Amino acid sequence: ELMDLALGVALTKPASNAAVVNLLYKNIIGVMPSPSQAQPFLEMLDNKTYTQSQLGLMAADSSNNQAAVGLTGVLLQTGVHYT
């Protein structure tokens, strides 16, 4: 799966749940999470509600990520033009 590959490139395997949460949060929000901000995501991974890859996909689909990469407004409506 592509998300597994991406996490493997960004982090040394096997990556800890904390390392995955820190990476995703920092890439999307722009700062490292506080312990209380990281806790809900760590619980999702620790209790196996989500795998690391599934959490990455959830993060990628989040509105925060869409805003961070500019996938809002005109870009969302028109896409990127190329030839």
Short mmCIF file of C-alpha atoms in Angstrom, two decimals:
data_model
loop_
_atom_site.label_atom_id
_atom_site.label_comp_id
_atom_site.label_asym_id
_atom_site.label_seq_id
_atom_site.Cartn_x
_atom_site.Cartn_y
_atom_site.Cartn_z
CA GLU A 1 0.00 0.00 0.00
CA LEU A 2 1.21 3.46 -0.91
CA MET A 3 0.76 4.92 2.59
CA ASP A 4 2.88 2.11 4.08
CA LEU A 5 5.59 2.93 1.55
CA ALA A 6 5.41 6.66 2.33
CA LEU A 7 5.64 6.07 6.07
CA GLY A 8 8.52 3.66 5.51
CA VAL A 9 10.44 6.28 3.54
CA ALA A 10 9.78 9.03 6.09
CA LEU A 11 10.42 6.92 9.18
CA THR A 12 12.72 4.06 10.09
CA LYS A 13 10.80 0.79 10.16
CA PRO A 14 9.39 -0.35 12.43
CA ALA A 15 8.15 3.10 13.37
CA SER A 16 6.63 3.68 16.77
CA ASN A 17 3.06 4.90 16.98
CA ALA A 18 4.34 8.13 18.54
CA ALA A 19 6.70 8.72 15.61
CA VAL A 20 3.85 8.27 13.11
CA VAL A 21 1.53 10.61 15.02
CA ASN A 22 4.27 13.24 15.35
CA LEU A 23 5.11 13.04 11.64
CA LEU A 24 1.52 13.29 10.45
CA TYR A 25 0.57 16.05 12.90
CA LYS A 26 3.66 18.15 12.13
CA ASN A 27 3.19 17.77 8.36
CA ILE A 28 -0.47 18.78 8.49
CA ILE A 29 -0.71 21.26 11.37
CA GLY A 30 2.84 22.61 11.13
CA VAL A 31 3.92 22.02 14.73
CA MET A 32 4.61 19.00 16.89
CA PRO A 33 1.58 17.87 18.88
CA SER A 34 1.43 18.35 22.62
CA PRO A 35 0.93 15.17 24.63
CA SER A 36 -2.78 15.92 24.98
CA GLN A 37 -3.12 16.58 21.23
CA ALA A 38 -1.32 13.34 20.35
CA GLN A 39 -3.19 11.19 22.86
CA PRO A 40 -6.40 10.52 20.87
CA PHE A 41 -4.39 9.44 17.83
CA LEU A 42 -2.08 7.28 19.90
CA GLU A 43 -5.10 5.59 21.47
CA MET A 44 -6.51 4.84 18.00
CA LEU A 45 -3.25 3.11 17.10
CA ASP A 46 -2.62 1.45 20.45
CA ASN A 47 -6.09 -0.10 20.65
CA LYS A 48 -5.88 -1.08 16.97
CA THR A 49 -8.86 1.02 15.87
CA TYR A 50 -6.58 2.13 13.03
CA THR A 51 -3.31 0.86 11.63
CA GLN A 52 -0.54 3.38 11.06
CA SER A 53 -1.38 3.33 7.36
CA GLN A 54 -5.09 3.86 7.99
CA LEU A 55 -4.33 6.81 10.27
CA GLY A 56 -2.14 8.25 7.53
CA LEU A 57 -4.97 7.93 5.03
CA MET A 58 -7.39 9.55 7.48
CA ALA A 59 -4.92 12.41 7.92
CA ALA A 60 -4.48 12.77 4.16
CA ASP A 61 -8.24 13.03 3.70
CA SER A 62 -8.68 15.59 6.48
CA SER A 63 -9.82 19.13 5.79
CA ASN A 64 -6.70 20.40 7.59
CA ASN A 65 -4.51 18.59 5.08
CA GLN A 66 -6.56 19.80 2.14
CA ALA A 67 -6.05 23.36 3.37
CA ALA A 68 -2.34 22.76 4.03
CA VAL A 69 -1.71 21.62 0.46
CA GLY A 70 -3.99 24.24 -1.07
CA LEU A 71 -6.72 21.83 -2.13
CA THR A 72 -9.44 24.36 -1.50
CA GLY A 73 -11.24 27.00 -3.52
CA VAL A 74 -10.19 27.32 -7.14
CA LEU A 75 -7.73 24.41 -7.10
CA LEU A 76 -10.45 22.09 -5.81
CA GLN A 77 -12.82 23.25 -8.53
CA THR A 78 -10.44 23.39 -11.51
CA GLY A 79 -7.52 21.12 -10.68
CA VAL A 80 -4.00 21.70 -11.91
CA HIS A 81 -3.60 22.41 -15.60
CA TYR A 82 -0.66 20.87 -17.41
CA THR A 83 0.30 20.04 -20.95
#
